[in-house]
mmCIF file of C-alpha atoms in Angstrom:
data_model
loop_
_atom_site.group_PDB
_atom_site.id
_atom_site.type_symbol
_atom_site.label_atom_id
_atom_site.label_comp_id
_atom_site.label_asym_id
_atom_site.label_seq_id
_atom_site.Cartn_x
_atom_site.Cartn_y
_atom_site.Cartn_z
ATOM 1 C CA MET A 1 104.357 63.658 47.244
ATOM 2 C CA GLY A 2 105.790 60.478 45.709
ATOM 3 C CA SER A 3 108.597 58.990 47.731
ATOM 4 C CA SER A 4 110.607 58.520 44.533
ATOM 5 C CA SER A 5 110.778 62.277 43.904
ATOM 6 C CA ILE A 6 114.360 63.479 43.645
ATOM 7 C CA ILE A 7 113.701 66.291 46.126
ATOM 8 C CA VAL A 8 113.538 63.917 49.088
ATOM 9 C CA TYR A 9 117.113 62.785 48.549
ATOM 10 C CA ILE A 10 118.686 66.237 48.498
ATOM 11 C CA PRO A 11 118.533 67.242 52.234
ATOM 12 C CA PRO A 12 119.980 64.001 53.660
ATOM 13 C CA VAL A 13 122.770 63.975 51.072
ATOM 14 C CA LEU A 14 123.682 67.646 51.563
ATOM 15 C CA PHE A 15 123.541 67.538 55.356
ATOM 16 C CA GLY A 16 125.459 64.275 55.349
ATOM 17 C CA LEU A 17 128.227 65.849 53.258
ATOM 18 C CA VAL A 18 128.374 68.867 55.582
ATOM 19 C CA ALA A 19 128.563 66.556 58.616
ATOM 20 C CA LEU A 20 131.392 64.605 56.960
ATOM 21 C CA THR A 21 133.211 67.869 56.199
ATOM 22 C CA PHE A 22 133.006 68.955 59.831
ATOM 23 C CA LEU A 23 134.238 65.526 60.937
ATOM 24 C CA VAL A 24 137.307 65.841 58.696
ATOM 25 C CA LEU A 25 137.921 69.415 59.866
ATOM 26 C CA ARG A 26 137.800 68.317 63.495
ATOM 27 C CA GLN A 27 140.176 65.429 62.879
ATOM 28 C CA GLN A 28 142.564 67.955 61.347
ATOM 29 C CA ARG A 29 142.020 70.153 64.444
ATOM 30 C CA ILE A 30 140.707 72.993 62.304
ATOM 31 C CA VAL A 31 137.310 72.936 64.021
ATOM 32 C CA THR A 32 137.517 72.761 67.807
ATOM 33 C CA ASN A 33 134.144 71.208 68.701
ATOM 34 C CA TRP A 34 132.212 68.155 67.580
ATOM 35 C CA GLN A 35 128.712 69.605 67.917
ATOM 36 C CA TRP A 36 128.480 71.021 64.382
ATOM 37 C CA GLY A 37 129.195 67.645 62.827
ATOM 38 C CA ALA A 38 126.849 65.835 65.223
ATOM 39 C CA GLY A 39 124.028 68.294 64.550
ATOM 40 C CA PHE A 40 124.255 68.030 60.771
ATOM 41 C CA ALA A 41 124.626 64.239 60.949
ATOM 42 C CA GLN A 42 121.438 63.980 63.009
ATOM 43 C CA THR A 43 119.631 66.279 60.575
ATOM 44 C CA ALA A 44 120.698 64.048 57.690
ATOM 45 C CA LEU A 45 119.464 61.004 59.620
ATOM 46 C CA GLY A 46 116.137 62.691 60.381
ATOM 47 C CA PHE A 47 115.516 63.471 56.724
ATOM 48 C CA SER A 48 116.516 59.914 55.824
ATOM 49 C CA LEU A 49 113.635 58.595 57.931
ATOM 50 C CA SER A 50 111.158 60.523 55.790
ATOM 51 C CA THR A 51 112.872 59.244 52.641
ATOM 52 C CA PHE A 52 113.129 55.623 53.822
ATOM 53 C CA PRO A 53 110.343 55.190 56.430
ATOM 54 C CA ILE A 54 110.354 52.150 58.707
ATOM 55 C CA GLU A 55 107.135 52.144 60.763
ATOM 56 C CA PRO A 56 104.931 55.278 61.156
ATOM 57 C CA THR A 57 104.810 55.500 64.954
ATOM 58 C CA PHE A 58 108.463 54.599 65.323
ATOM 59 C CA ASP A 59 109.382 57.160 62.652
ATOM 60 C CA ALA A 60 107.356 59.912 64.375
ATOM 61 C CA PHE A 61 108.959 59.425 67.777
ATOM 62 C CA THR A 62 112.477 58.740 66.519
ATOM 63 C CA SER A 63 112.529 61.665 64.109
ATOM 64 C CA GLY A 64 111.318 63.962 66.877
ATOM 65 C CA MET A 65 114.176 62.893 69.155
ATOM 66 C CA ILE A 66 116.696 63.114 66.329
ATOM 67 C CA PHE A 67 115.719 66.647 65.355
ATOM 68 C CA ILE A 68 115.658 67.892 68.948
ATOM 69 C CA GLY A 69 119.093 66.309 69.385
ATOM 70 C CA ALA A 70 120.261 68.177 66.294
ATOM 71 C CA ALA A 71 118.888 71.440 67.689
ATOM 72 C CA TYR A 72 120.686 70.835 70.985
ATOM 73 C CA CYS A 73 123.973 70.226 69.157
ATOM 74 C CA TYR A 74 123.475 73.311 66.980
ATOM 75 C CA SER A 75 122.845 75.514 69.990
ATOM 76 C CA SER A 76 125.886 74.047 71.765
ATOM 77 C CA ALA A 77 128.038 74.725 68.707
ATOM 78 C CA VAL A 78 126.812 78.330 68.494
ATOM 79 C CA PHE A 79 127.437 78.949 72.199
ATOM 80 C CA ASP A 80 130.936 77.526 71.815
ATOM 81 C CA HIS A 81 131.676 79.473 68.622
ATOM 82 C CA PHE A 82 130.724 82.790 70.205
ATOM 83 C CA GLN A 83 132.116 81.826 73.633
ATOM 84 C CA ALA A 84 128.764 82.551 75.255
ATOM 85 C CA ARG A 85 127.112 81.012 78.302
ATOM 86 C CA SER A 86 125.683 77.640 77.262
ATOM 87 C CA TYR A 87 122.691 77.327 79.648
ATOM 88 C CA ASP A 88 123.271 73.554 79.889
ATOM 89 C CA ARG A 89 120.975 72.961 82.860
ATOM 90 C CA GLU A 90 118.118 74.926 81.334
ATOM 91 C CA ARG A 91 118.487 73.134 77.999
ATOM 92 C CA HIS A 92 118.573 69.739 79.704
ATOM 93 C CA TRP A 93 115.297 70.474 81.466
ATOM 94 C CA PHE A 94 113.819 71.756 78.210
ATOM 95 C CA VAL A 95 114.758 68.574 76.330
ATOM 96 C CA GLY A 96 113.385 66.471 79.190
ATOM 97 C CA ALA A 97 110.027 68.292 79.090
ATOM 98 C CA TYR A 98 109.929 67.990 75.303
ATOM 99 C CA THR A 99 110.544 64.241 75.501
ATOM 100 C CA LEU A 100 107.639 63.723 77.913
ATOM 101 C CA LEU A 101 105.295 65.728 75.670
ATOM 102 C CA LEU A 102 106.519 63.853 72.598
ATOM 103 C CA VAL A 103 105.765 60.508 74.255
ATOM 104 C CA TYR A 104 102.252 61.723 75.089
ATOM 105 C CA PHE A 105 101.514 63.123 71.603
ATOM 106 C CA VAL A 106 102.901 60.082 69.775
ATOM 107 C CA PHE A 107 101.822 57.186 71.972
ATOM 108 C CA GLY A 108 98.908 58.786 73.828
ATOM 109 C CA LEU A 109 97.122 61.159 71.445
ATOM 110 C CA GLN A 110 98.695 59.502 68.390
ATOM 111 C CA SER A 111 98.495 62.884 66.685
ATOM 112 C CA LEU A 112 100.774 63.766 63.774
ATOM 113 C CA ARG A 113 99.774 67.445 63.878
ATOM 114 C CA TYR A 114 100.654 67.863 67.557
ATOM 115 C CA GLN A 115 103.890 65.933 67.142
ATOM 116 C CA LEU A 116 105.027 68.120 64.228
ATOM 117 C CA PHE A 117 104.014 71.356 65.959
ATOM 118 C CA LEU A 118 105.766 70.374 69.194
ATOM 119 C CA THR A 119 108.992 69.360 67.427
ATOM 120 C CA ASP A 120 109.111 72.503 65.287
ATOM 121 C CA ILE A 121 108.531 74.872 68.195
ATOM 122 C CA ALA A 122 111.017 73.059 70.448
ATOM 123 C CA PHE A 123 113.591 73.068 67.630
ATOM 124 C CA ALA A 124 113.116 76.807 67.111
ATOM 125 C CA CYS A 125 113.320 77.521 70.853
ATOM 126 C CA LEU A 126 116.640 75.722 71.312
ATOM 127 C CA ILE A 127 118.250 77.409 68.322
ATOM 128 C CA GLY A 128 116.597 80.693 69.271
ATOM 129 C CA MET A 129 118.333 80.604 72.658
ATOM 130 C CA ALA A 130 121.674 80.424 70.893
ATOM 131 C CA LEU A 131 120.623 83.156 68.464
ATOM 132 C CA VAL A 132 119.875 85.575 71.297
ATOM 133 C CA SER A 133 123.275 84.951 72.891
ATOM 134 C CA ALA A 134 125.153 85.218 69.587
ATOM 135 C CA PHE A 135 123.425 88.327 68.270
ATOM 136 C CA SER A 136 125.477 90.851 70.227
ATOM 137 C CA LYS A 137 128.738 88.916 69.847
ATOM 138 C CA ALA A 138 128.901 88.703 66.061
ATOM 139 C CA ARG A 139 131.761 90.949 64.933
ATOM 140 C CA ARG A 140 133.196 89.269 61.855
ATOM 141 C CA ASN A 141 131.194 89.304 58.621
ATOM 142 C CA ALA A 142 131.175 85.501 58.600
ATOM 143 C CA ASP A 143 129.666 85.484 62.100
ATOM 144 C CA LYS A 144 127.002 87.986 61.067
ATOM 145 C CA TRP A 145 126.118 85.743 58.154
ATOM 146 C CA LEU A 146 125.874 82.796 60.535
ATOM 147 C CA VAL A 147 123.562 84.730 62.865
ATOM 148 C CA ALA A 148 121.383 85.794 59.924
ATOM 149 C CA SER A 149 121.116 82.207 58.681
ATOM 150 C CA ILE A 150 120.142 80.995 62.171
ATOM 151 C CA ALA A 151 117.442 83.665 62.254
ATOM 152 C CA LEU A 152 116.149 82.421 58.886
ATOM 153 C CA VAL A 153 115.933 78.871 60.247
ATOM 154 C CA VAL A 154 114.014 80.037 63.319
ATOM 155 C CA VAL A 155 111.575 82.143 61.275
ATOM 156 C CA ASP A 156 111.039 79.376 58.726
ATOM 157 C CA THR A 157 110.441 76.749 61.425
ATOM 158 C CA VAL A 158 107.999 78.852 63.446
ATOM 159 C CA ALA A 159 106.101 80.052 60.345
ATOM 160 C CA ARG A 160 105.742 76.525 59.000
ATOM 161 C CA ALA A 161 104.632 75.149 62.378
ATOM 162 C CA GLY A 162 102.026 77.870 62.829
ATOM 163 C CA TYR A 163 100.679 77.634 59.280
ATOM 164 C CA PHE A 164 100.220 73.857 59.182
ATOM 165 C CA PHE A 165 98.866 73.623 62.724
ATOM 166 C CA PHE A 166 96.413 76.521 62.677
ATOM 167 C CA HIS A 167 95.516 77.029 59.006
ATOM 168 C CA THR A 168 95.423 73.597 57.394
ATOM 169 C CA ASP A 169 93.364 70.468 57.933
ATOM 170 C CA GLY A 170 95.862 67.779 56.908
ATOM 171 C CA SER A 171 95.726 64.170 57.980
ATOM 172 C CA ASP A 172 96.518 63.418 61.621
ATOM 173 C CA SER A 173 97.768 59.913 60.856
ATOM 174 C CA PHE A 174 101.467 59.115 61.124
ATOM 175 C CA SER A 175 101.218 56.874 58.057
ATOM 176 C CA ASP A 176 100.306 59.863 55.875
ATOM 177 C CA PHE A 177 103.344 61.971 56.783
ATOM 178 C CA VAL A 178 105.650 60.891 53.934
ATOM 179 C CA ASP A 179 103.239 62.074 51.228
ATOM 180 C CA SER A 180 101.973 65.108 53.168
ATOM 181 C CA ALA A 181 102.182 68.742 52.104
ATOM 182 C CA TYR A 182 104.089 69.410 55.317
ATOM 183 C CA ASN A 183 106.881 67.009 54.385
ATOM 184 C CA LEU A 184 107.138 68.577 50.932
ATOM 185 C CA ALA A 185 107.303 72.064 52.506
ATOM 186 C CA VAL A 186 110.070 70.991 54.873
ATOM 187 C CA HIS A 187 112.171 69.690 51.992
ATOM 188 C CA VAL A 188 111.586 72.721 49.786
ATOM 189 C CA THR A 189 112.377 75.331 52.457
ATOM 190 C CA THR A 190 115.375 73.344 53.642
ATOM 191 C CA ILE A 191 116.854 73.236 50.150
ATOM 192 C CA THR A 192 116.107 76.892 49.379
ATOM 193 C CA ILE A 193 116.168 78.913 52.622
ATOM 194 C CA CYS A 194 117.697 76.841 55.364
ATOM 195 C CA MET A 195 120.630 75.507 53.361
ATOM 196 C CA THR A 196 122.353 78.818 54.078
ATOM 197 C CA PHE A 197 122.742 77.601 57.665
ATOM 198 C CA PRO A 198 125.219 74.706 57.165
ATOM 199 C CA PHE A 199 127.332 76.658 54.695
ATOM 200 C CA SER A 200 127.447 79.753 56.885
ATOM 201 C CA ALA A 201 128.494 77.500 59.789
ATOM 202 C CA LEU A 202 131.310 76.119 57.629
ATOM 203 C CA VAL A 203 132.473 79.584 56.608
ATOM 204 C CA ALA A 204 132.294 80.994 60.153
ATOM 205 C CA SER A 205 134.185 77.999 61.548
ATOM 206 C CA GLY A 206 136.841 78.336 58.848
ATOM 207 C CA VAL A 207 137.322 82.053 59.485
ATOM 208 C CA ALA A 208 137.563 81.433 63.233
ATOM 209 C CA ALA A 209 140.179 78.710 62.606
ATOM 210 C CA LEU A 210 142.248 81.079 60.468
ATOM 211 C CA GLU A 211 142.133 83.719 63.200
ATOM 212 C CA ARG A 212 143.180 81.186 65.839
ATOM 213 C CA HIS A 213 146.102 80.147 63.655
ATOM 214 C CA ARG A 214 147.132 83.753 63.136
ATOM 215 C CA GLU A 215 146.829 84.468 66.855
ATOM 216 C CA ALA A 216 148.988 81.449 67.653
ATOM 217 C CA ALA A 217 151.607 82.619 65.153
ATOM 218 C CA GLU A 218 151.659 86.189 66.474
ATOM 219 C CA ARG A 219 151.314 85.643 70.231
ATOM 220 C CA ASP A 220 153.765 84.532 72.864
ATOM 221 C CA PRO A 221 152.215 81.407 74.452
ATOM 222 C CA LEU A 222 153.509 82.159 77.967
ATOM 223 C CA THR A 223 152.315 85.766 78.302
ATOM 224 C CA SER A 224 149.720 86.139 75.501
ATOM 225 C CA LEU A 225 151.572 89.291 74.486
ATOM 226 C CA PHE A 226 152.597 89.817 70.874
ATOM 227 C CA ASN A 227 155.782 88.109 69.789
ATOM 228 C CA ARG A 228 158.159 89.863 67.383
ATOM 229 C CA ARG A 229 156.099 88.852 64.367
ATOM 230 C CA GLY A 230 152.855 89.995 65.977
ATOM 231 C CA PHE A 231 154.460 93.246 67.078
ATOM 232 C CA GLU A 232 155.510 94.055 63.539
ATOM 233 C CA ALA A 233 152.081 93.136 62.184
ATOM 234 C CA ALA A 234 150.379 95.338 64.789
ATOM 235 C CA LEU A 235 152.522 98.312 63.809
ATOM 236 C CA GLY A 236 151.790 97.795 60.139
ATOM 237 C CA GLY A 237 153.828 96.667 57.211
ATOM 238 C CA ASP A 238 156.300 99.569 57.173
ATOM 239 C CA GLY A 239 156.244 100.120 60.941
ATOM 240 C CA ALA A 240 156.178 103.882 60.522
ATOM 241 C CA SER A 241 154.329 105.642 63.304
ATOM 242 C CA ASP A 242 154.758 108.528 65.696
ATOM 243 C CA GLY A 243 155.395 107.531 69.283
ATOM 244 C CA ALA A 244 157.860 106.222 71.832
ATOM 245 C CA VAL A 245 159.496 102.833 72.282
ATOM 246 C CA LEU A 246 160.262 101.312 75.677
ATOM 247 C CA VAL A 247 162.582 98.328 75.910
ATOM 248 C CA CYS A 248 162.159 96.581 79.263
ATOM 249 C CA ASP A 249 164.437 93.937 80.752
ATOM 250 C CA ILE A 250 164.019 92.021 84.028
ATOM 251 C CA ASP A 251 167.082 92.602 86.217
ATOM 252 C CA HIS A 252 169.187 89.591 87.257
ATOM 253 C CA PHE A 253 166.651 87.215 85.750
ATOM 254 C CA LYS A 254 169.203 84.439 85.261
ATOM 255 C CA GLN A 255 169.613 84.240 89.033
ATOM 256 C CA ILE A 256 165.893 83.517 89.412
ATOM 257 C CA ASN A 257 166.079 80.646 86.939
ATOM 258 C CA ASP A 258 169.270 79.280 88.437
ATOM 259 C CA THR A 259 168.140 79.363 92.078
ATOM 260 C CA LEU A 260 164.383 78.685 91.854
ATOM 261 C CA GLY A 261 163.983 76.941 88.515
ATOM 262 C CA HIS A 262 162.437 77.748 85.165
ATOM 263 C CA ALA A 263 158.860 77.269 86.387
ATOM 264 C CA VAL A 264 159.265 80.191 88.807
ATOM 265 C CA GLY A 265 161.069 82.132 86.108
ATOM 266 C CA ASP A 266 158.161 81.630 83.729
ATOM 267 C CA ALA A 267 155.728 82.749 86.437
ATOM 268 C CA VAL A 268 157.751 85.938 86.985
ATOM 269 C CA ILE A 269 157.814 86.658 83.238
ATOM 270 C CA ALA A 270 154.042 86.180 83.005
ATOM 271 C CA ALA A 271 153.454 88.449 86.012
ATOM 272 C CA VAL A 272 155.680 91.213 84.620
ATOM 273 C CA ALA A 273 153.891 90.914 81.275
ATOM 274 C CA ASP A 274 150.515 91.420 82.967
ATOM 275 C CA MET A 275 151.767 94.518 84.769
ATOM 276 C CA LEU A 276 153.247 96.036 81.620
ATOM 277 C CA ARG A 277 150.003 95.400 79.756
ATOM 278 C CA GLN A 278 147.910 97.024 82.470
ATOM 279 C CA VAL A 279 150.110 100.085 82.927
ATOM 280 C CA SER A 280 150.889 100.805 79.269
ATOM 281 C CA GLY A 281 147.295 101.607 78.243
ATOM 282 C CA ASP A 282 144.777 100.240 75.769
ATOM 283 C CA ASP A 283 146.376 101.804 72.708
ATOM 284 C CA ALA A 284 149.889 100.531 73.453
ATOM 285 C CA VAL A 285 151.437 97.628 71.544
ATOM 286 C CA THR A 286 153.167 95.348 74.042
ATOM 287 C CA ALA A 287 155.341 92.404 73.047
ATOM 288 C CA ARG A 288 157.726 89.862 74.468
ATOM 289 C CA PHE A 289 160.734 89.645 72.199
ATOM 290 C CA GLY A 290 162.208 86.619 73.935
ATOM 291 C CA GLY A 291 163.612 85.630 77.304
ATOM 292 C CA GLU A 292 163.051 88.401 79.842
ATOM 293 C CA GLU A 293 162.924 91.228 77.288
ATOM 294 C CA PHE A 294 159.762 93.192 76.515
ATOM 295 C CA VAL A 295 159.052 96.000 74.073
ATOM 296 C CA VAL A 296 156.239 98.544 74.438
ATOM 297 C CA PHE A 297 155.305 100.963 71.667
ATOM 298 C CA LEU A 298 153.380 103.994 72.949
ATOM 299 C CA PRO A 299 151.730 105.755 69.993
ATOM 300 C CA ARG A 300 151.559 109.567 69.931
ATOM 301 C CA ARG A 301 153.426 109.927 73.250
ATOM 302 C CA GLN A 302 155.683 112.924 73.819
ATOM 303 C CA LEU A 303 158.851 112.499 75.861
ATOM 304 C CA PRO A 304 157.505 113.568 79.313
ATOM 305 C CA GLU A 305 154.458 111.329 79.012
ATOM 306 C CA ALA A 306 156.514 108.387 77.751
ATOM 307 C CA LEU A 307 159.045 108.755 80.585
ATOM 308 C CA ALA A 308 156.211 108.905 83.117
ATOM 309 C CA SER A 309 154.720 105.710 81.654
ATOM 310 C CA GLY A 310 158.082 103.981 81.918
ATOM 311 C CA GLU A 311 158.448 105.064 85.511
ATOM 312 C CA ARG A 312 154.978 103.748 86.371
ATOM 313 C CA MET A 313 155.932 100.402 84.860
ATOM 314 C CA ARG A 314 159.164 100.296 86.873
ATOM 315 C CA GLN A 315 157.417 101.196 90.136
ATOM 316 C CA THR A 316 154.591 98.704 89.584
ATOM 317 C CA VAL A 317 157.042 95.826 89.173
ATOM 318 C CA CYS A 318 159.301 96.974 92.021
ATOM 319 C CA GLU A 319 156.446 97.450 94.513
ATOM 320 C CA LYS A 320 154.818 94.061 93.933
ATOM 321 C CA ASP A 321 155.003 91.500 96.728
ATOM 322 C CA TRP A 322 156.968 88.669 95.114
ATOM 323 C CA ARG A 323 157.007 86.345 98.135
ATOM 324 C CA PHE A 324 154.094 84.392 96.655
ATOM 325 C CA PHE A 325 156.485 83.279 93.909
ATOM 326 C CA GLY A 326 159.025 82.002 96.440
ATOM 327 C CA LEU A 327 161.290 85.005 96.020
ATOM 328 C CA THR A 328 163.046 86.589 98.964
ATOM 329 C CA ARG A 329 164.030 89.696 97.025
ATOM 330 C CA THR A 330 162.226 92.254 94.925
ATOM 331 C CA VAL A 331 162.005 91.828 91.172
ATOM 332 C CA THR A 332 162.992 94.955 89.275
ATOM 333 C CA VAL A 333 163.194 96.027 85.664
ATOM 334 C CA SER A 334 165.396 98.373 83.660
ATOM 335 C CA ILE A 335 163.727 100.356 80.911
ATOM 336 C CA ASP A 336 165.290 102.271 78.035
ATOM 337 C CA LEU A 337 163.246 104.798 76.065
ATOM 338 C CA VAL A 338 163.573 106.192 72.561
ATOM 339 C CA ARG A 339 161.299 108.946 71.256
ATOM 340 C CA GLU A 340 160.919 108.409 67.531
ATOM 341 C CA GLY A 341 158.834 111.193 65.999
ATOM 342 C CA GLU A 342 158.020 110.046 62.461
ATOM 343 C CA SER A 343 160.827 107.461 62.287
ATOM 344 C CA ASP A 344 160.623 103.695 62.140
ATOM 345 C CA PRO A 345 159.953 102.123 65.576
ATOM 346 C CA HIS A 346 161.941 99.038 64.585
ATOM 347 C CA ALA A 347 165.100 101.107 64.246
ATOM 348 C CA ALA A 348 164.357 102.593 67.663
ATOM 349 C CA ILE A 349 164.022 99.137 69.166
ATOM 350 C CA ALA A 350 167.419 98.101 67.873
ATOM 351 C CA ARG A 351 169.017 101.308 69.150
ATOM 352 C CA ALA A 352 167.305 101.162 72.554
ATOM 353 C CA ASP A 353 168.106 97.478 72.918
ATOM 354 C CA ARG A 354 171.818 98.095 72.369
ATOM 355 C CA ALA A 355 171.792 101.070 74.711
ATOM 356 C CA LEU A 356 169.951 99.183 77.444
ATOM 357 C CA TYR A 357 172.730 96.731 78.181
ATOM 358 C CA ALA A 358 175.339 99.463 78.321
ATOM 359 C CA ALA A 359 173.104 101.581 80.533
ATOM 360 C CA LYS A 360 172.514 98.758 83.033
ATOM 361 C CA ALA A 361 176.185 98.909 83.947
ATOM 362 C CA ALA A 362 175.384 102.260 85.595
ATOM 363 C CA GLY A 363 172.759 100.651 87.839
ATOM 364 C CA ARG A 364 169.532 98.692 87.390
ATOM 365 C CA ASN A 365 165.912 99.334 88.363
ATOM 366 C CA ARG A 366 165.921 102.584 86.398
ATOM 367 C CA VAL A 367 164.355 104.266 83.387
ATOM 368 C CA PHE A 368 166.848 105.470 80.804
ATOM 369 C CA GLN A 369 166.427 107.712 77.811
ATOM 370 C CA ALA A 370 168.381 106.639 74.710
ATOM 371 C CA GLY A 371 170.905 104.914 76.941
ATOM 372 C CA HIS A 372 171.234 107.758 79.461
ATOM 373 C CA GLU A 373 169.716 107.673 82.938
ATOM 374 C CA ALA A 374 166.459 109.592 83.057
ATOM 375 C CA ASP A 375 165.420 109.164 86.679
ATOM 376 C CA ALA A 376 166.996 112.393 87.808
ATOM 377 C CA ASN A 377 164.966 114.634 85.541
ATOM 378 C CA LEU A 378 161.819 112.496 85.304
ATOM 379 C CA SER A 379 159.685 114.659 87.552
ATOM 380 C CA GLU A 380 160.699 117.823 85.750
ATOM 381 C CA LEU A 381 159.928 116.324 82.344
ATOM 382 C CA ALA A 382 156.637 114.805 83.424
ATOM 383 C CA SER A 383 155.405 118.154 84.703
ATOM 384 C CA ALA A 384 156.516 120.103 81.643
#
């Protein structure tokens, strides 16, 4: 293969552009890790060595270290993207063993075939580790595409390594690498098959960034519950659904802030949020509407079941040992319930919210129904 062929310039240029894109995205805080950019930059540098060789032995060893560094960064980026265990210690040992073998094959055996086979297999193993961890975690279509493209890279790398090592009799001299059939095959498969990898990584990272932005816009940062916007989005555009609405308010919360400070107040809010989330059930939509006020939508709940859920929430908060928070008294909540049938839950929230403050004048630490105390008949309703 002539070194002037246009094909040799395509991989370093493309991978360099992808690396630059990831660098810009990270500076804009759209991409959260640096490993994608580092991996693609190293790949571009590795291909540049075959396009602009320096000295054969130096090129063989340096390119091997560059490509294994790229594989390490790729695997780190995949682990981070899918929030999977990264196996750092195991990968460090693997790279250390690879480096020792590379030194032996390059400077001891001085064998191009062994050096290429070793680098390809080690590259595939590192990315393959990430592939195994990511396979079961890919839920979004963009993530599935990323996993599929990683699998293509692994298959291509292993197939090429096996074919050229076991079924061809190419030159074993480092000086013949640039014009070898192997180098041409690497460039061709990279441009055709493996180029899906960097673009799928870009798409998957972009989709993940959009979801993080949406989560940040729809979640309360203190409690991780939905905020008002997230609550409305979770219920759907028109908000119409059959179920019950519980409006929950922490009793005498201002006293906690005034006597113990806002840090303790925030801790109490976060603790109450956790309890409401645990008691309300997996299908419930739980939100913090601001301050010490929470709203829980219980889909498809009839009145007795909804009242029982509200009572469990009240008891859970009341029975907690709050001394860890520096409190000398029990924290309690007042809950107002509206059963909506087919009506709009948002209208129920407004009505329950107004009724709650009037109802608290009759006594706190209670569950009310539509502004009327429901504790007295709770057991009867729950058993109906």
